[in-house]
Coordinates of N, CA and C in Angstrom, one line a residue:
M127 N -1.4 -15.2 10.6 CA -0.9 -13.8 10.9 C -1.1 -13.5 12.4
T128 N -0.1 -13.1 13.1 CA -0.2 -12.8 14.5 C -0.9 -11.5 14.7
T129 N -1.4 -11.3 16.0 CA -2.0 -10.0 16.3 C -1.0 -8.8 16.1
P130 N 0.2 -8.9 16.6 CA 1.2 -7.8 16.4 C 1.4 -7.5 14.9
Q131 N 1.4 -8.5 14.1 CA 1.5 -8.3 12.6 C 0.3 -7.6 12.1
Q132 N -0.8 -8.0 12.5 CA -2.1 -7.3 12.1 C -2.1 -5.8 12.5
A133 N -1.6 -5.6 13.7 CA -1.6 -4.2 14.2 C -0.6 -3.4 13.4
L134 N 0.5 -3.9 13.0 CA 1.5 -3.2 12.3 C 1.0 -2.9 10.8
I135 N 0.3 -3.9 10.2 CA -0.2 -3.7 8.9 C -1.3 -2.6 8.9
R136 N -2.1 -2.6 10.0 CA -3.1 -1.5 10.1 C -2.4 -0.2 10.2
A137 N -1.4 -0.1 11.0 CA -0.6 1.1 11.2 C 0.0 1.6 9.9
A138 N 0.6 0.6 9.2 CA 1.3 0.9 7.9 C 0.3 1.4 6.9
A139 N -0.9 0.8 6.8 CA -1.9 1.2 5.9 C -2.4 2.6 6.2
R140 N -2.7 2.8 7.5 CA -3.1 4.2 7.8 C -2.1 5.2 7.5
N141 N -0.8 4.9 7.8 CA 0.3 5.8 7.6 C 0.4 6.1 6.1
N142 N 0.3 5.1 5.3 CA 0.4 5.2 3.8 C -0.8 6.1 3.3
A143 N -2.0 5.9 3.8 CA -3.1 6.7 3.4 C -2.9 8.1 3.8
E144 N -2.3 8.4 4.9 CA -2.0 9.8 5.3 C -1.0 10.4 4.4
W145 N 0.0 9.7 3.9 CA 0.9 10.2 3.0 C 0.2 10.5 1.6
C146 N -0.6 9.6 1.2 CA -1.4 9.8 -0.1 C -2.2 11.0 0.0
A147 N -2.9 11.2 1.2 CA -3.7 12.4 1.4 C -2.9 13.7 1.3
A148 N -1.7 13.6 1.9 CA -0.8 14.8 1.8 C -0.4 15.2 0.4
V149 N -0.1 14.2 -0.4 CA 0.2 14.4 -1.8 C -1.0 15.0 -2.5
C150 N -2.1 14.4 -2.2 CA -3.4 14.9 -2.9 C -3.6 16.4 -2.5
R151 N -3.5 16.7 -1.2 CA -3.7 18.1 -0.8 C -2.8 19.1 -1.6
A152 N -1.5 18.7 -1.8 CA -0.6 19.5 -2.5 C -1.0 19.7 -3.9
H153 N -1.9 18.8 -4.5 CA -2.4 19.0 -5.8 C -3.8 19.5 -5.8
G154 N -4.3 19.9 -4.7 CA -5.7 20.5 -4.6 C -6.8 19.5 -4.6
V155 N -6.5 18.2 -4.3 CA -7.4 17.1 -4.2 C -7.7 16.8 -2.8
A156 N -9.0 16.8 -2.4 CA -9.4 16.6 -1.0 C -10.0 15.2 -0.9
G157 N -9.3 14.3 -0.1 CA -9.8 13.0 0.2 C -10.5 13.0 1.5
A158 N -11.1 11.9 1.9 CA -11.7 11.8 3.2 C -11.5 10.4 3.8
F159 N -11.3 10.3 5.2 CA -11.1 9.1 5.9 C -12.4 8.6 6.4
G160 N -12.7 7.3 6.1 CA -13.9 6.6 6.6 C -13.4 5.5 7.6
A161 N -14.4 4.7 8.0 CA -14.0 3.7 9.0 C -13.2 2.6 8.3
D162 N -13.4 2.3 7.0 CA -12.7 1.2 6.4 C -11.7 1.6 5.3
A163 N -11.7 2.9 4.9 CA -10.8 3.4 3.9 C -10.7 4.9 3.8
W164 N -9.6 5.3 3.2 CA -9.4 6.7 2.8 C -9.7 6.7 1.3
A165 N -10.5 7.7 0.8 CA -10.8 7.8 -0.6 C -10.9 9.2 -1.1
A166 N -10.6 9.4 -2.4 CA -10.8 10.7 -3.0 C -11.8 10.7 -4.1
P167 N -12.7 11.6 -4.1 CA -13.8 11.5 -5.1 C -13.5 11.9 -6.5
V168 N -12.3 12.5 -6.7 CA -11.8 12.9 -8.0 C -10.5 12.2 -8.2
R169 N -10.0 12.1 -9.5 CA -8.8 11.4 -9.8 C -7.6 12.0 -9.0
T170 N -6.8 11.2 -8.5 CA -5.6 11.5 -7.7 C -4.4 11.7 -8.6
P171 N -3.3 12.3 -8.1 CA -2.0 12.4 -8.9 C -1.5 11.1 -9.4
L172 N -0.7 11.1 -10.4 CA 0.0 10.0 -11.0 C 0.7 9.2 -9.9
F173 N 0.6 7.9 -10.0 CA 1.2 6.9 -9.0 C 0.5 6.8 -7.7
Y174 N -0.6 7.6 -7.4 CA -1.2 7.6 -6.1 C -2.6 7.1 -6.2
P175 N -3.0 6.2 -5.3 CA -4.3 5.5 -5.4 C -5.5 6.5 -5.1
D176 N -6.6 6.1 -5.6 CA -7.8 6.9 -5.3 C -8.5 6.4 -4.0
A177 N -8.1 5.3 -3.5 CA -8.5 4.8 -2.2 C -7.5 3.9 -1.6
V178 N -7.4 3.8 -0.3 CA -6.5 3.0 0.5 C -7.4 2.3 1.6
T179 N -7.5 1.0 1.6 CA -8.2 0.4 2.7 C -7.4 0.4 4.0
L180 N -8.1 0.6 5.1 CA -7.5 0.8 6.4 C -7.7 -0.5 7.3
G181 N -8.5 -1.4 6.9 CA -8.8 -2.6 7.6 C -9.2 -3.7 6.7
P182 N -9.2 -5.0 7.2 CA -9.6 -6.0 6.3 C -11.1 -6.0 6.1
D183 N -11.6 -6.7 5.0 CA -13.0 -6.9 4.7 C -13.8 -5.7 4.4
A184 N -13.1 -4.7 3.7 CA -13.8 -3.5 3.3 C -14.9 -3.9 2.3
D185 N -16.0 -3.2 2.2 CA -17.1 -3.4 1.3 C -16.7 -2.9 -0.1
P186 N -16.5 -3.8 -1.0 CA -16.0 -3.4 -2.4 C -17.0 -2.5 -3.0
D187 N -18.3 -2.7 -2.9 CA -19.3 -1.9 -3.6 C -19.3 -0.5 -3.0
A188 N -19.2 -0.4 -1.7 CA -19.2 0.9 -1.1 C -17.9 1.7 -1.4
L189 N -16.8 1.0 -1.5 CA -15.6 1.6 -1.8 C -15.5 2.2 -3.2
T190 N -15.9 1.4 -4.2 CA -15.8 1.9 -5.5 C -16.8 3.0 -5.9
T191 N -17.8 3.2 -5.1 CA -18.7 4.3 -5.3 C -18.1 5.6 -4.8
R192 N -17.1 5.5 -4.0 CA -16.5 6.7 -3.4 C -15.4 7.3 -4.3
I193 N -15.0 6.6 -5.4 CA -14.0 7.1 -6.3 C -14.5 7.3 -7.7
D194 N -13.7 8.0 -8.5 CA -14.1 8.4 -9.9 C -13.7 7.3 -10.8
T195 N -14.6 6.4 -11.2 CA -14.3 5.4 -12.1 C -14.7 5.8 -13.6
A196 N -15.2 7.0 -13.7 CA -15.5 7.6 -15.0 C -14.2 8.0 -15.8
S197 N -13.1 8.3 -15.0 CA -11.9 8.7 -15.6 C -10.9 7.5 -15.7
P198 N -10.1 7.4 -16.7 CA -9.2 6.2 -16.9 C -8.2 6.2 -15.7
G199 N -7.9 5.0 -15.3 CA -6.8 4.8 -14.4 C -7.1 4.8 -12.9
A200 N -8.4 4.9 -12.5 CA -8.7 4.9 -11.1 C -8.1 3.6 -10.4
S201 N -7.6 3.8 -9.2 CA -7.0 2.6 -8.5 C -7.3 2.6 -7.0
V202 N -7.2 1.3 -6.5 CA -7.5 1.1 -5.1 C -6.3 0.3 -4.5
K203 N -5.8 0.8 -3.4 CA -4.7 0.1 -2.7 C -5.4 -0.8 -1.7
D204 N -5.4 -2.1 -2.0 CA -6.0 -3.2 -1.2 C -5.0 -3.6 -0.1
S205 N -5.0 -2.9 1.0 CA -3.9 -3.0 2.0 C -3.8 -4.4 2.6
F206 N -4.9 -5.2 2.6 CA -4.9 -6.5 3.2 C -5.0 -7.6 2.2
A207 N -4.9 -7.3 0.9 CA -5.0 -8.3 -0.2 C -6.2 -9.2 -0.1
D208 N -7.3 -8.6 0.3 CA -8.5 -9.5 0.5 C -9.7 -9.1 -0.2
L209 N -9.6 -8.1 -1.2 CA -10.7 -7.7 -2.0 C -10.7 -8.4 -3.3
D210 N -11.9 -8.5 -3.9 CA -12.1 -9.0 -5.2 C -12.9 -7.9 -6.0
L211 N -12.1 -7.1 -6.8 CA -12.8 -6.0 -7.5 C -12.9 -6.3 -9.0
A212 N -12.6 -7.6 -9.4 CA -12.7 -8.0 -10.8 C -14.1 -7.8 -11.4
A213 N -15.1 -8.1 -10.6 CA -16.5 -8.0 -11.1 C -16.8 -6.5 -11.3
A214 N -16.1 -5.6 -10.6 CA -16.4 -4.2 -10.8 C -15.5 -3.5 -11.9
G215 N -14.8 -4.4 -12.6 CA -14.0 -3.9 -13.8 C -12.6 -3.5 -13.5
F216 N -12.0 -4.0 -12.3 CA -10.7 -3.7 -11.9 C -9.8 -4.9 -12.2
R217 N -8.5 -4.7 -12.4 CA -7.5 -5.7 -12.5 C -6.3 -5.4 -11.6
V218 N -5.4 -6.4 -11.3 CA -4.3 -6.2 -10.4 C -3.0 -6.1 -11.3
P219 N -2.5 -4.9 -11.3 CA -1.2 -4.7 -12.1 C 0.0 -5.1 -11.3
F220 N -0.1 -5.1 -9.9 CA 1.1 -5.5 -9.2 C 0.7 -5.8 -7.7
E221 N 1.5 -6.6 -7.1 CA 1.3 -6.9 -5.7 C 2.7 -6.5 -5.0
A222 N 2.6 -6.3 -3.7 CA 3.8 -6.0 -2.9 C 3.7 -6.5 -1.5
Q223 N 4.7 -6.2 -0.7 CA 4.8 -6.6 0.7 C 4.9 -5.4 1.6
W224 N 4.1 -5.4 2.6 CA 4.4 -4.5 3.7 C 5.6 -4.9 4.4
I225 N 6.4 -3.9 4.9 CA 7.7 -4.2 5.5 C 7.8 -3.5 6.8
H226 N 8.6 -4.0 7.8 CA 8.7 -3.4 9.1 C 10.2 -3.5 9.6
R227 N 10.7 -2.4 10.2 CA 12.0 -2.5 10.8 C 11.8 -1.9 12.2
P228 N 12.3 -2.5 13.3 CA 12.1 -2.0 14.6 C 12.8 -0.7 14.8
A229 N 12.3 0.1 15.7 CA 13.0 1.4 16.1 C 14.4 1.1 16.6
G230 N 15.3 2.0 16.4 CA 16.7 1.8 16.9 C 17.7 2.6 16.1
S231 N 18.9 2.5 16.6 CA 20.0 3.3 15.9 C 20.4 2.7 14.6
A232 N 21.0 3.5 13.7 CA 21.5 3.0 12.5 C 22.8 3.8 12.2
P233 N 23.9 3.1 11.8 CA 25.2 3.8 11.6 C 25.1 4.8 10.5
A234 N 26.0 5.8 10.6 CA 26.1 6.8 9.6 C 26.5 6.1 8.3
A235 N 26.0 6.7 7.2 CA 26.4 6.2 5.8 C 27.7 6.7 5.4
P236 N 28.6 5.8 5.1 CA 29.9 6.3 4.6 C 29.8 7.2 3.3
G237 N 30.4 8.4 3.4 CA 30.4 9.2 2.2 C 29.2 10.1 2.0
L238 N 28.1 9.9 2.8 CA 26.9 10.7 2.6 C 26.5 11.4 3.8
E239 N 26.0 12.6 3.7 CA 25.4 13.3 4.8 C 23.9 13.6 4.5
W240 N 23.1 13.5 5.5 CA 21.7 13.7 5.3 C 21.2 15.0 5.8
D241 N 20.0 15.4 5.3 CA 19.3 16.7 5.6 C 17.9 16.5 5.3
V242 N 17.0 17.4 5.8 CA 15.6 17.4 5.4 C 15.3 18.6 4.5
V243 N 14.6 18.3 3.4 CA 14.3 19.4 2.5 C 13.5 20.5 3.2
G244 N 13.8 21.7 3.0 CA 13.2 22.8 3.7 C 12.8 24.0 2.9
D245 N 13.0 24.0 1.6 CA 12.7 25.1 0.8 C 12.3 24.6 -0.6
P246 N 11.6 25.4 -1.4 CA 11.2 25.0 -2.8 C 12.3 24.6 -3.7
D247 N 13.5 25.3 -3.6 CA 14.6 25.0 -4.5 C 15.2 23.7 -4.2
T248 N 15.3 23.4 -2.9 CA 15.9 22.1 -2.6 C 14.9 21.0 -2.9
L249 N 13.6 21.3 -2.7 CA 12.6 20.3 -3.1 C 12.7 20.0 -4.6
R250 N 12.9 21.0 -5.4 CA 13.0 20.7 -6.8 C 14.2 19.9 -7.2
A251 N 15.3 20.2 -6.5 CA 16.5 19.3 -6.7 C 16.3 17.9 -6.3
W252 N 15.6 17.7 -5.1 CA 15.3 16.4 -4.6 C 14.4 15.7 -5.6
A253 N 13.3 16.4 -6.1 CA 12.4 15.7 -7.0 C 13.0 15.3 -8.4
L254 N 13.9 16.2 -8.9 CA 14.6 15.9 -10.1 C 15.5 14.6 -9.9
A255 N 16.2 14.5 -8.8 CA 17.0 13.4 -8.5 C 16.2 12.1 -8.4
W256 N 15.0 12.2 -7.7 CA 14.1 11.1 -7.6 C 13.6 10.6 -8.9
D257 N 13.3 11.6 -9.8 CA 12.7 11.3 -11.1 C 13.6 10.7 -12.1
D258 N 14.9 11.1 -12.0 CA 16.0 10.6 -12.9 C 15.6 10.7 -14.3
G259 N 15.0 11.8 -14.7 CA 14.8 12.1 -16.1 C 13.5 11.5 -16.7
A260 N 12.6 11.0 -15.9 CA 11.4 10.4 -16.4 C 10.3 11.4 -16.7
G261 N 10.5 12.6 -16.2 CA 9.5 13.7 -16.6 C 8.4 13.8 -15.6
N262 N 8.5 13.3 -14.3 CA 7.4 13.3 -13.3 C 7.8 14.1 -12.1
A263 N 8.9 14.9 -12.2 CA 9.3 15.6 -11.0 C 8.3 16.6 -10.4
D264 N 7.4 17.1 -11.2 CA 6.3 18.0 -10.7 C 5.3 17.3 -9.8
L265 N 5.4 16.0 -9.6 CA 4.6 15.3 -8.7 C 4.7 15.9 -7.3
F266 N 6.0 16.2 -6.9 CA 6.3 16.7 -5.5 C 6.2 18.3 -5.5
R267 N 5.1 18.8 -5.0 CA 4.8 20.2 -5.0 C 5.2 20.9 -3.7
P268 N 5.4 22.2 -3.7 CA 5.8 22.9 -2.5 C 4.9 22.8 -1.4
G269 N 3.6 22.5 -1.6 CA 2.6 22.3 -0.5 C 3.1 21.3 0.4
L270 N 3.9 20.3 0.0 CA 4.4 19.2 0.9 C 5.2 19.8 2.0
L271 N 5.8 21.0 1.8 CA 6.7 21.6 2.8 C 5.9 22.1 3.9
T272 N 4.6 22.3 3.8 CA 3.8 22.8 4.9 C 3.1 21.6 5.7
E273 N 3.3 20.4 5.2 CA 2.7 19.3 5.9 C 3.6 18.9 7.1
P274 N 3.1 19.1 8.4 CA 3.9 18.9 9.5 C 4.4 17.5 9.8
E275 N 3.8 16.5 9.2 CA 4.2 15.1 9.5 C 5.0 14.5 8.3
T276 N 5.3 15.3 7.3 CA 6.0 14.9 6.1 C 7.4 15.4 6.1
F277 N 8.4 14.5 5.9 CA 9.8 14.9 5.9 C 10.5 14.3 4.6
L278 N 11.0 15.1 3.7 CA 11.7 14.6 2.6 C 13.2 14.6 2.9
I279 N 13.7 13.4 3.0 CA 15.1 13.2 3.4 C 16.0 13.2 2.1
L280 N 17.1 13.9 2.2 CA 18.1 13.8 1.1 C 19.4 13.4 1.6
G281 N 20.2 12.8 0.8 CA 21.6 12.4 1.1 C 22.5 13.1 0.1
R282 N 23.5 13.8 0.6 CA 24.5 14.4 -0.3 C 25.9 13.9 0.0
P283 N 26.7 13.9 -1.1 CA 28.1 13.5 -0.8 C 28.7 14.4 0.3
A284 N 29.5 13.8 1.2 CA 30.1 14.5 2.3 C 31.0 15.6 1.7
G285 N 30.8 16.8 2.3 CA 31.6 18.0 1.9 C 31.1 18.6 0.6
D286 N 30.0 18.2 0.0 CA 29.4 18.7 -1.2 C 29.0 20.2 -1.0
T287 N 29.4 21.1 -1.9 CA 29.1 22.5 -1.9 C 28.2 22.9 -3.1
E288 N 27.8 21.9 -3.9 CA 27.0 22.2 -5.1 C 25.6 21.9 -5.0
G289 N 25.1 21.4 -3.8 CA 23.7 21.1 -3.6 C 23.3 19.8 -4.4
R290 N 24.2 18.9 -4.7 CA 23.8 17.7 -5.4 C 23.0 16.8 -4.4
V291 N 22.0 16.1 -5.0 CA 21.2 15.1 -4.2 C 21.6 13.7 -4.8
A292 N 22.2 12.9 -3.9 CA 22.6 11.6 -4.3 C 21.6 10.5 -4.0
A293 N 20.8 10.7 -3.0 CA 19.9 9.7 -2.5 C 18.8 10.4 -1.7
G294 N 17.7 9.7 -1.5 CA 16.6 10.3 -0.7 C 15.5 9.4 -0.5
A295 N 14.5 9.9 0.3 CA 13.3 9.2 0.6 C 12.3 10.1 1.2
V296 N 11.0 9.7 1.3 CA 10.0 10.4 2.0 C 9.7 9.7 3.3
A297 N 9.7 10.4 4.4 CA 9.3 9.9 5.7 C 8.0 10.6 6.1
S298 N 7.0 9.7 6.6 CA 5.7 10.2 7.0 C 5.4 9.7 8.4
R299 N 5.3 10.7 9.3 CA 5.2 10.3 10.7 C 3.7 10.2 11.1
S300 N 3.4 9.1 11.8 CA 2.1 8.8 12.4 C 2.3 8.7 13.9
E301 N 1.2 8.4 14.6 CA 1.2 8.3 16.0 C 2.1 7.1 16.5
H302 N 2.1 6.0 15.8 CA 2.8 4.8 16.3 C 4.0 4.4 15.4
V303 N 4.1 4.9 14.1 CA 5.1 4.4 13.2 C 5.5 5.6 12.4
V304 N 6.7 5.4 11.7 CA 7.1 6.3 10.6 C 7.1 5.5 9.3
G305 N 6.5 6.0 8.3 CA 6.4 5.4 7.0 C 7.5 5.9 6.1
V306 N 8.1 5.0 5.3 CA 9.2 5.5 4.4 C 8.8 5.0 3.0
S307 N 9.0 5.9 2.0 CA 8.6 5.6 0.6 C 9.5 6.4 -0.3
N308 N 9.3 6.1 -1.6 CA 10.1 6.8 -2.6 C 11.6 6.9 -2.4
V309 N 12.1 5.7 -1.9 CA 13.5 5.6 -1.7 C 14.3 5.5 -3.0
F310 N 15.3 6.4 -3.1 CA 16.1 6.4 -4.4 C 17.6 6.6 -4.1
G311 N 18.4 6.1 -5.0 CA 19.8 6.3 -4.9 C 20.4 6.4 -6.2
P312 N 21.7 6.4 -6.3 CA 22.4 6.6 -7.6 C 21.9 5.5 -8.6
D313 N 21.6 6.0 -9.9 CA 21.2 5.1 -10.9 C 19.9 4.3 -10.5
G314 N 19.1 4.8 -9.7 CA 17.8 4.2 -9.3 C 18.0 3.1 -8.3
A315 N 19.1 2.8 -7.8 CA 19.4 1.7 -6.9 C 19.1 2.1 -5.4
S316 N 18.1 1.4 -4.8 CA 17.7 1.8 -3.4 C 18.8 1.3 -2.4
D317 N 19.5 0.2 -2.8 CA 20.5 -0.3 -1.9 C 21.5 0.7 -1.4
A318 N 21.9 1.6 -2.2 CA 22.9 2.7 -1.9 C 22.2 3.7 -1.0
A319 N 20.9 3.9 -1.1 CA 20.2 4.9 -0.3 C 19.9 4.5 1.1
W320 N 19.6 3.2 1.3 CA 19.1 2.8 2.6 C 20.0 3.2 3.8
P321 N 21.3 3.1 3.8 CA 22.1 3.4 4.9 C 21.9 4.9 5.4
V322 N 21.9 5.8 4.4 CA 21.7 7.2 4.8 C 20.3 7.5 5.2
V323 N 19.3 6.9 4.6 CA 17.9 7.0 5.0 C 17.6 6.5 6.4
L324 N 18.1 5.3 6.6 CA 17.9 4.7 8.0 C 18.6 5.5 9.1
H325 N 19.8 6.0 8.8 CA 20.5 6.8 9.8 C 19.7 8.1 10.1
A326 N 19.1 8.7 9.0 CA 18.3 9.9 9.2 C 17.0 9.6 10.0
L327 N 16.4 8.5 9.7 CA 15.2 8.1 10.4 C 15.4 7.8 11.9
A328 N 16.6 7.2 12.2 CA 16.9 6.9 13.6 C 17.2 8.2 14.3
R329 N 17.7 9.2 13.7 CA 18.0 10.4 14.4 C 16.7 11.3 14.5
L330 N 15.9 11.3 13.5 CA 14.6 12.0 13.5 C 13.5 11.4 14.4
F331 N 13.4 10.1 14.4 CA 12.3 9.4 15.0 C 12.9 8.2 15.8
P332 N 13.7 8.4 16.8 CA 14.4 7.3 17.5 C 13.5 6.2 18.1
T333 N 12.3 6.6 18.4 CA 11.4 5.6 19.1 C 10.3 5.0 18.3
L334 N 10.3 5.3 17.0 CA 9.2 4.8 16.1 C 9.7 3.7 15.2
P335 N 9.0 2.6 15.1 CA 9.3 1.6 14.1 C 9.1 2.1 12.7
V336 N 9.8 1.6 11.7 CA 9.7 2.1 10.4 C 8.9 1.0 9.6
V337 N 7.9 1.5 8.8 CA 7.1 0.7 7.9 C 7.1 1.2 6.5
G338 N 6.6 0.4 5.6 CA 6.5 0.8 4.2 C 6.1 -0.4 3.4
Y339 N 6.2 -0.3 2.1 CA 6.0 -1.5 1.2 C 6.9 -1.4 0.0
E340 N 7.3 -2.6 -0.4 CA 8.2 -2.7 -1.6 C 7.9 -4.0 -2.3
Q341 N 8.4 -4.1 -3.5 CA 8.3 -5.3 -4.3 C 9.6 -5.6 -5.1
G342 N 9.8 -6.8 -5.6 CA 10.9 -7.1 -6.5 C 12.2 -6.8 -5.9
A343 N 13.1 -6.2 -6.7 CA 14.5 -5.9 -6.2 C 14.5 -4.9 -5.1
D344 N 13.6 -4.0 -5.1 CA 13.5 -3.0 -4.0 C 13.1 -3.7 -2.6
L345 N 12.3 -4.7 -2.7 CA 12.0 -5.5 -1.5 C 13.2 -6.2 -1.0
A346 N 13.9 -6.9 -1.9 CA 15.1 -7.6 -1.5 C 16.1 -6.6 -0.9
A347 N 16.3 -5.4 -1.4 CA 17.2 -4.5 -0.9 C 16.8 -4.1 0.6
A348 N 15.5 -3.8 0.8 CA 15.0 -3.5 2.1 C 15.2 -4.6 3.1
L349 N 15.0 -5.8 2.7 CA 15.3 -7.0 3.6 C 16.8 -7.1 3.9
R350 N 17.6 -6.7 3.0 CA 19.1 -6.7 3.3 C 19.4 -5.7 4.3
H351 N 18.6 -4.7 4.5 CA 18.9 -3.6 5.4 C 18.1 -3.6 6.7
G352 N 17.6 -4.8 7.0 CA 17.0 -5.1 8.4 C 15.5 -5.1 8.4
F353 N 14.8 -4.9 7.3 CA 13.4 -5.0 7.3 C 12.9 -6.4 7.3
E354 N 11.7 -6.6 7.8 CA 11.0 -7.9 7.7 C 9.7 -7.8 7.0
P355 N 9.3 -8.8 6.2 CA 8.0 -8.7 5.5 C 6.9 -8.9 6.5
L356 N 5.8 -8.2 6.3 CA 4.6 -8.3 7.2 C 3.4 -9.0 6.6
G357 N 3.2 -8.8 5.3 CA 2.1 -9.4 4.6 C 1.8 -8.7 3.3
P358 N 1.0 -9.3 2.5 CA 0.8 -8.7 1.1 C -0.2 -7.6 1.0
L359 N 0.0 -6.8 0.0 CA -1.0 -5.8 -0.5 C -1.1 -5.9 -2.0
R360 N -2.2 -5.5 -2.5 CA -2.5 -5.4 -3.9 C -2.9 -4.0 -4.4
V361 N -2.6 -3.7 -5.6 CA -3.2 -2.5 -6.2 C -4.1 -2.9 -7.3
W362 N -5.3 -2.4 -7.3 CA -6.3 -2.7 -8.3 C -6.5 -1.4 -9.2
T363 N -6.5 -1.6 -10.5 CA -6.7 -0.5 -11.4 C -7.9 -0.7 -12.2
Y364 N -8.7 0.3 -12.4 CA -10.0 0.2 -13.1 C -9.7 0.0 -14.6
A365 N -10.2 -1.0 -15.2 CA -10.0 -1.3 -16.6 C -11.2 -1.0 -17.4
G366 N -12.3 -0.7 -16.8 CA -13.6 -0.4 -17.5 C -14.4 -1.6 -17.8

């Protein structure tokens, strides 16, 4: 792994931890940043880790003492895929790849117009479109609208007057990168969402490279839209 790759993964991990911290604040959960990881002492919202490592070679014992393993489902995002938490009762439910796309322009998406969510009603419409009937739309709470580095991007059919949300993503701005996550499009397909999301990111953050992580079909879609893989990450879940 080259030094530029290492720097990008560190930036992506930090950016992702900042987004996780923002989601937790919206749910009344206060995490803390340390030298090697961000961690929350109580259980975090659904789909969000209790800790995110910020550099390689984090101390597994010190890390697991900072989170609540007394409650089912505690998890650690192993940003550098270099931890072994099996002895502490964790297992790996999935692995993924950090991804990177250089800063630069992106063409407008045919048939879709983008905007940034700015009020609770639009946030609710965005969350329901992201959720697609799974019952988890309440994950995205109005407190996110007060986070200055968080931008919920939506794509609407051109000329739409009914407020329909056809695609979207979350953008999280850091000092050196902008992170993108929760990309969704029609019928759950991220391929249809990437053009409008990338166009919005290029307009909002023209000088910042884009980072994130994906797996499976969503990773393949991101690579088709100009991303490159940076390196692996793992998520460890406490199994008791």
